[in-house]
Amino acid sequence: MSTTPLAAPARTTDPLRRLLALDAVVTGGNALAYLALSGPLGRFLGIGSGLLLALGSFLAVYAAGVGLLAARPHPPTAGVRGVVEANLGWTAASFLALALWLSPTTAGAVWVVLQALAVGGLTLLQHRALRARQSSQV
């Protein structure tokens, strides 16, 4: 019986790989929602459907890359750092867009804040797991 490489993080005890896999799954879910439901979500959130389509496309590619990292038995430090930095950028950009550019509905403002906080929290956990892995290798 063969298994797919993306199923491997679910069976690992490596917290870093699990966090990367969680990131990939959640990001991929958002990407699919933004791509498939950009019109209704755009109206509900008060965010343009074109922006949601663009974000969905970006997130789909990003989720695939993070998923490939998670599938590796030992994700490279540089790749994980890239994910952490990209997630920090996403968190900051979300708050900046809300403050300076977007004019969402109340539901949209709550969504932007909640997803930014979730990404920021996941980023902190990924950073800590990476540091723990590096400390254990010394």
PDB file of C-alpha atoms in Angstrom:
ATOM      1  CA  MET A   1       0.000   0.000   0.000  1.00  0.00           C
ATOM      2  CA  SER A   2       1.480   3.356  -0.965  1.00  0.00           C
ATOM      3  CA  THR A   3       1.008   6.651   0.817  1.00  0.00           C
ATOM      4  CA  THR A   4       1.224  10.145  -0.504  1.00  0.00           C
ATOM      5  CA  PRO A   5       4.000  12.420   0.757  1.00  0.00           C
ATOM      6  CA  LEU A   6       1.456  14.973   1.982  1.00  0.00           C
ATOM      7  CA  ALA A   7      -0.031  12.414   4.381  1.00  0.00           C
ATOM      8  CA  ALA A   8       3.327  12.012   6.136  1.00  0.00           C
ATOM      9  CA  PRO A   9       3.060  15.113   8.383  1.00  0.00           C
ATOM     10  CA  ALA A  10      -0.129  13.716   9.930  1.00  0.00           C
ATOM     11  CA  ARG A  11       1.820  10.717  11.203  1.00  0.00           C
ATOM     12  CA  THR A  12       4.877  12.564  12.439  1.00  0.00           C
ATOM     13  CA  THR A  13       5.704  13.627  15.953  1.00  0.00           C
ATOM     14  CA  ASP A  14       7.697  16.594  14.615  1.00  0.00           C
ATOM     15  CA  PRO A  15       5.796  19.701  15.770  1.00  0.00           C
ATOM     16  CA  LEU A  16       7.351  21.849  13.058  1.00  0.00           C
ATOM     17  CA  ARG A  17       6.095  19.592  10.260  1.00  0.00           C
ATOM     18  CA  ARG A  18       2.640  19.456  11.870  1.00  0.00           C
ATOM     19  CA  LEU A  19       2.502  23.260  12.097  1.00  0.00           C
ATOM     20  CA  LEU A  20       3.578  23.593   8.473  1.00  0.00           C
ATOM     21  CA  ALA A  21       0.932  21.048   7.447  1.00  0.00           C
ATOM     22  CA  LEU A  22      -1.726  22.931   9.415  1.00  0.00           C
ATOM     23  CA  ASP A  23      -0.642  26.150   7.723  1.00  0.00           C
ATOM     24  CA  ALA A  24      -0.907  24.519   4.296  1.00  0.00           C
ATOM     25  CA  VAL A  25      -4.359  23.047   4.966  1.00  0.00           C
ATOM     26  CA  VAL A  26      -5.864  26.233   6.404  1.00  0.00           C
ATOM     27  CA  THR A  27      -4.285  28.427   3.744  1.00  0.00           C
ATOM     28  CA  GLY A  28      -5.446  26.041   1.016  1.00  0.00           C
ATOM     29  CA  GLY A  29      -8.984  26.090   2.419  1.00  0.00           C
ATOM     30  CA  ASN A  30      -9.025  29.883   2.350  1.00  0.00           C
ATOM     31  CA  ALA A  31      -7.645  29.843  -1.179  1.00  0.00           C
ATOM     32  CA  LEU A  32     -10.397  27.519  -2.383  1.00  0.00           C
ATOM     33  CA  ALA A  33     -13.087  29.595  -0.677  1.00  0.00           C
ATOM     34  CA  TYR A  34     -11.769  32.834  -2.172  1.00  0.00           C
ATOM     35  CA  LEU A  35     -11.500  31.290  -5.637  1.00  0.00           C
ATOM     36  CA  ALA A  36     -14.833  29.450  -5.649  1.00  0.00           C
ATOM     37  CA  LEU A  37     -16.932  31.987  -3.752  1.00  0.00           C
ATOM     38  CA  SER A  38     -15.299  35.338  -4.504  1.00  0.00           C
ATOM     39  CA  GLY A  39     -18.616  36.974  -5.442  1.00  0.00           C
ATOM     40  CA  PRO A  40     -20.725  36.013  -2.422  1.00  0.00           C
ATOM     41  CA  LEU A  41     -17.791  36.329  -0.018  1.00  0.00           C
ATOM     42  CA  GLY A  42     -16.869  39.684  -1.485  1.00  0.00           C
ATOM     43  CA  ARG A  43     -20.388  41.006  -0.898  1.00  0.00           C
ATOM     44  CA  PHE A  44     -20.542  39.558   2.620  1.00  0.00           C
ATOM     45  CA  LEU A  45     -17.102  40.832   3.629  1.00  0.00           C
ATOM     46  CA  GLY A  46     -17.267  44.089   1.700  1.00  0.00           C
ATOM     47  CA  ILE A  47     -14.062  43.204  -0.122  1.00  0.00           C
ATOM     48  CA  GLY A  48     -13.878  43.257  -3.914  1.00  0.00           C
ATOM     49  CA  SER A  49     -14.295  39.918  -5.651  1.00  0.00           C
ATOM     50  CA  GLY A  50     -11.294  40.693  -7.858  1.00  0.00           C
ATOM     51  CA  LEU A  51      -9.103  41.124  -4.801  1.00  0.00           C
ATOM     52  CA  LEU A  52     -10.406  37.858  -3.350  1.00  0.00           C
ATOM     53  CA  LEU A  53      -9.652  36.066  -6.634  1.00  0.00           C
ATOM     54  CA  ALA A  54      -6.108  37.443  -6.645  1.00  0.00           C
ATOM     55  CA  LEU A  55      -5.613  36.526  -2.993  1.00  0.00           C
ATOM     56  CA  GLY A  56      -7.069  33.070  -3.616  1.00  0.00           C
ATOM     57  CA  SER A  57      -4.633  32.457  -6.471  1.00  0.00           C
ATOM     58  CA  PHE A  58      -1.683  33.610  -4.385  1.00  0.00           C
ATOM     59  CA  LEU A  59      -2.779  31.567  -1.377  1.00  0.00           C
ATOM     60  CA  ALA A  60      -3.215  28.414  -3.483  1.00  0.00           C
ATOM     61  CA  VAL A  61       0.382  28.603  -4.702  1.00  0.00           C
ATOM     62  CA  TYR A  62       1.631  29.494  -1.221  1.00  0.00           C
ATOM     63  CA  ALA A  63      -0.291  26.613   0.389  1.00  0.00           C
ATOM     64  CA  ALA A  64       1.183  24.173  -2.120  1.00  0.00           C
ATOM     65  CA  GLY A  65       4.701  25.372  -1.306  1.00  0.00           C
ATOM     66  CA  VAL A  66       4.144  25.124   2.443  1.00  0.00           C
ATOM     67  CA  GLY A  67       2.607  21.670   1.948  1.00  0.00           C
ATOM     68  CA  LEU A  68       5.694  20.519   0.074  1.00  0.00           C
ATOM     69  CA  LEU A  69       7.891  21.772   2.922  1.00  0.00           C
ATOM     70  CA  ALA A  70       5.708  19.931   5.443  1.00  0.00           C
ATOM     71  CA  ALA A  71       6.017  16.726   3.426  1.00  0.00           C
ATOM     72  CA  ARG A  72       9.804  16.717   3.690  1.00  0.00           C
ATOM     73  CA  PRO A  73      11.215  14.547   6.483  1.00  0.00           C
ATOM     74  CA  HIS A  74      13.422  17.450   7.574  1.00  0.00           C
ATOM     75  CA  PRO A  75      12.144  20.789   6.195  1.00  0.00           C
ATOM     76  CA  PRO A  76      15.095  23.061   5.414  1.00  0.00           C
ATOM     77  CA  THR A  77      15.647  25.904   7.854  1.00  0.00           C
ATOM     78  CA  ALA A  78      15.732  28.514   5.097  1.00  0.00           C
ATOM     79  CA  GLY A  79      12.369  27.357   3.772  1.00  0.00           C
ATOM     80  CA  VAL A  80      10.775  27.428   7.208  1.00  0.00           C
ATOM     81  CA  ARG A  81      12.209  30.889   7.854  1.00  0.00           C
ATOM     82  CA  GLY A  82      10.697  31.986   4.553  1.00  0.00           C
ATOM     83  CA  VAL A  83       7.288  30.742   5.689  1.00  0.00           C
ATOM     84  CA  VAL A  84       7.639  32.507   9.044  1.00  0.00           C
ATOM     85  CA  GLU A  85       8.642  35.768   7.361  1.00  0.00           C
ATOM     86  CA  ALA A  86       5.883  35.520   4.763  1.00  0.00           C
ATOM     87  CA  ASN A  87       3.323  34.880   7.501  1.00  0.00           C
ATOM     88  CA  LEU A  88       4.600  37.881   9.466  1.00  0.00           C
ATOM     89  CA  GLY A  89       4.278  39.965   6.311  1.00  0.00           C
ATOM     90  CA  TRP A  90       0.735  38.696   5.761  1.00  0.00           C
ATOM     91  CA  THR A  91      -0.223  39.596   9.324  1.00  0.00           C
ATOM     92  CA  ALA A  92       1.188  43.109   9.048  1.00  0.00           C
ATOM     93  CA  ALA A  93      -0.287  43.653   5.578  1.00  0.00           C
ATOM     94  CA  SER A  94      -3.713  42.551   6.811  1.00  0.00           C
ATOM     95  CA  PHE A  95      -3.741  45.171   9.570  1.00  0.00           C
ATOM     96  CA  LEU A  96      -2.324  47.855   7.274  1.00  0.00           C
ATOM     97  CA  ALA A  97      -4.860  47.115   4.559  1.00  0.00           C
ATOM     98  CA  LEU A  98      -7.664  47.320   7.082  1.00  0.00           C
ATOM     99  CA  ALA A  99      -6.400  50.622   8.468  1.00  0.00           C
ATOM    100  CA  LEU A 100      -5.391  52.300   5.200  1.00  0.00           C
ATOM    101  CA  TRP A 101      -7.157  50.766   2.250  1.00  0.00           C
ATOM    102  CA  LEU A 102     -10.052  48.390   2.812  1.00  0.00           C
ATOM    103  CA  SER A 103     -13.562  49.529   3.750  1.00  0.00           C
ATOM    104  CA  PRO A 104     -15.115  46.177   4.646  1.00  0.00           C
ATOM    105  CA  THR A 105     -18.416  45.382   6.263  1.00  0.00           C
ATOM    106  CA  THR A 106     -18.369  44.676   9.983  1.00  0.00           C
ATOM    107  CA  ALA A 107     -18.104  40.964   9.183  1.00  0.00           C
ATOM    108  CA  GLY A 108     -15.206  41.717   6.830  1.00  0.00           C
ATOM    109  CA  ALA A 109     -13.350  43.771   9.430  1.00  0.00           C
ATOM    110  CA  VAL A 110     -13.790  41.002  11.996  1.00  0.00           C
ATOM    111  CA  TRP A 111     -12.623  38.414   9.445  1.00  0.00           C
ATOM    112  CA  VAL A 112      -9.495  40.397   8.527  1.00  0.00           C
ATOM    113  CA  VAL A 113      -8.549  40.835  12.191  1.00  0.00           C
ATOM    114  CA  LEU A 114      -9.271  37.212  13.150  1.00  0.00           C
ATOM    115  CA  GLN A 115      -7.377  35.690  10.232  1.00  0.00           C
ATOM    116  CA  ALA A 116      -4.430  38.045  10.843  1.00  0.00           C
ATOM    117  CA  LEU A 117      -4.330  37.051  14.525  1.00  0.00           C
ATOM    118  CA  ALA A 118      -4.580  33.357  13.598  1.00  0.00           C
ATOM    119  CA  VAL A 119      -1.728  33.657  11.097  1.00  0.00           C
ATOM    120  CA  GLY A 120       0.326  35.619  13.619  1.00  0.00           C
ATOM    121  CA  GLY A 121      -0.257  32.991  16.306  1.00  0.00           C
ATOM    122  CA  LEU A 122       0.632  30.151  13.967  1.00  0.00           C
ATOM    123  CA  THR A 123       3.751  32.055  12.948  1.00  0.00           C
ATOM    124  CA  LEU A 124       4.842  32.353  16.562  1.00  0.00           C
ATOM    125  CA  LEU A 125       4.376  28.607  17.047  1.00  0.00           C
ATOM    126  CA  GLN A 126       6.320  27.847  13.851  1.00  0.00           C
ATOM    127  CA  HIS A 127       9.152  30.138  14.939  1.00  0.00           C
ATOM    128  CA  ARG A 128       9.339  28.483  18.363  1.00  0.00           C
ATOM    129  CA  ALA A 129       9.308  24.994  16.827  1.00  0.00           C
ATOM    130  CA  LEU A 130      12.114  25.977  14.461  1.00  0.00           C
ATOM    131  CA  ARG A 131      14.177  27.363  17.356  1.00  0.00           C
ATOM    132  CA  ALA A 132      13.541  24.212  19.403  1.00  0.00           C
ATOM    133  CA  ARG A 133      14.678  22.056  16.479  1.00  0.00           C
ATOM    134  CA  GLN A 134      17.827  24.120  16.068  1.00  0.00           C
ATOM    135  CA  SER A 135      18.563  23.961  19.810  1.00  0.00           C
ATOM    136  CA  SER A 136      18.217  20.182  19.858  1.00  0.00           C
ATOM    137  CA  GLN A 137      20.702  19.823  16.990  1.00  0.00           C
ATOM    138  CA  VAL A 138      23.490  21.659  18.816  1.00  0.00           C
TER     139      VAL A 138
END
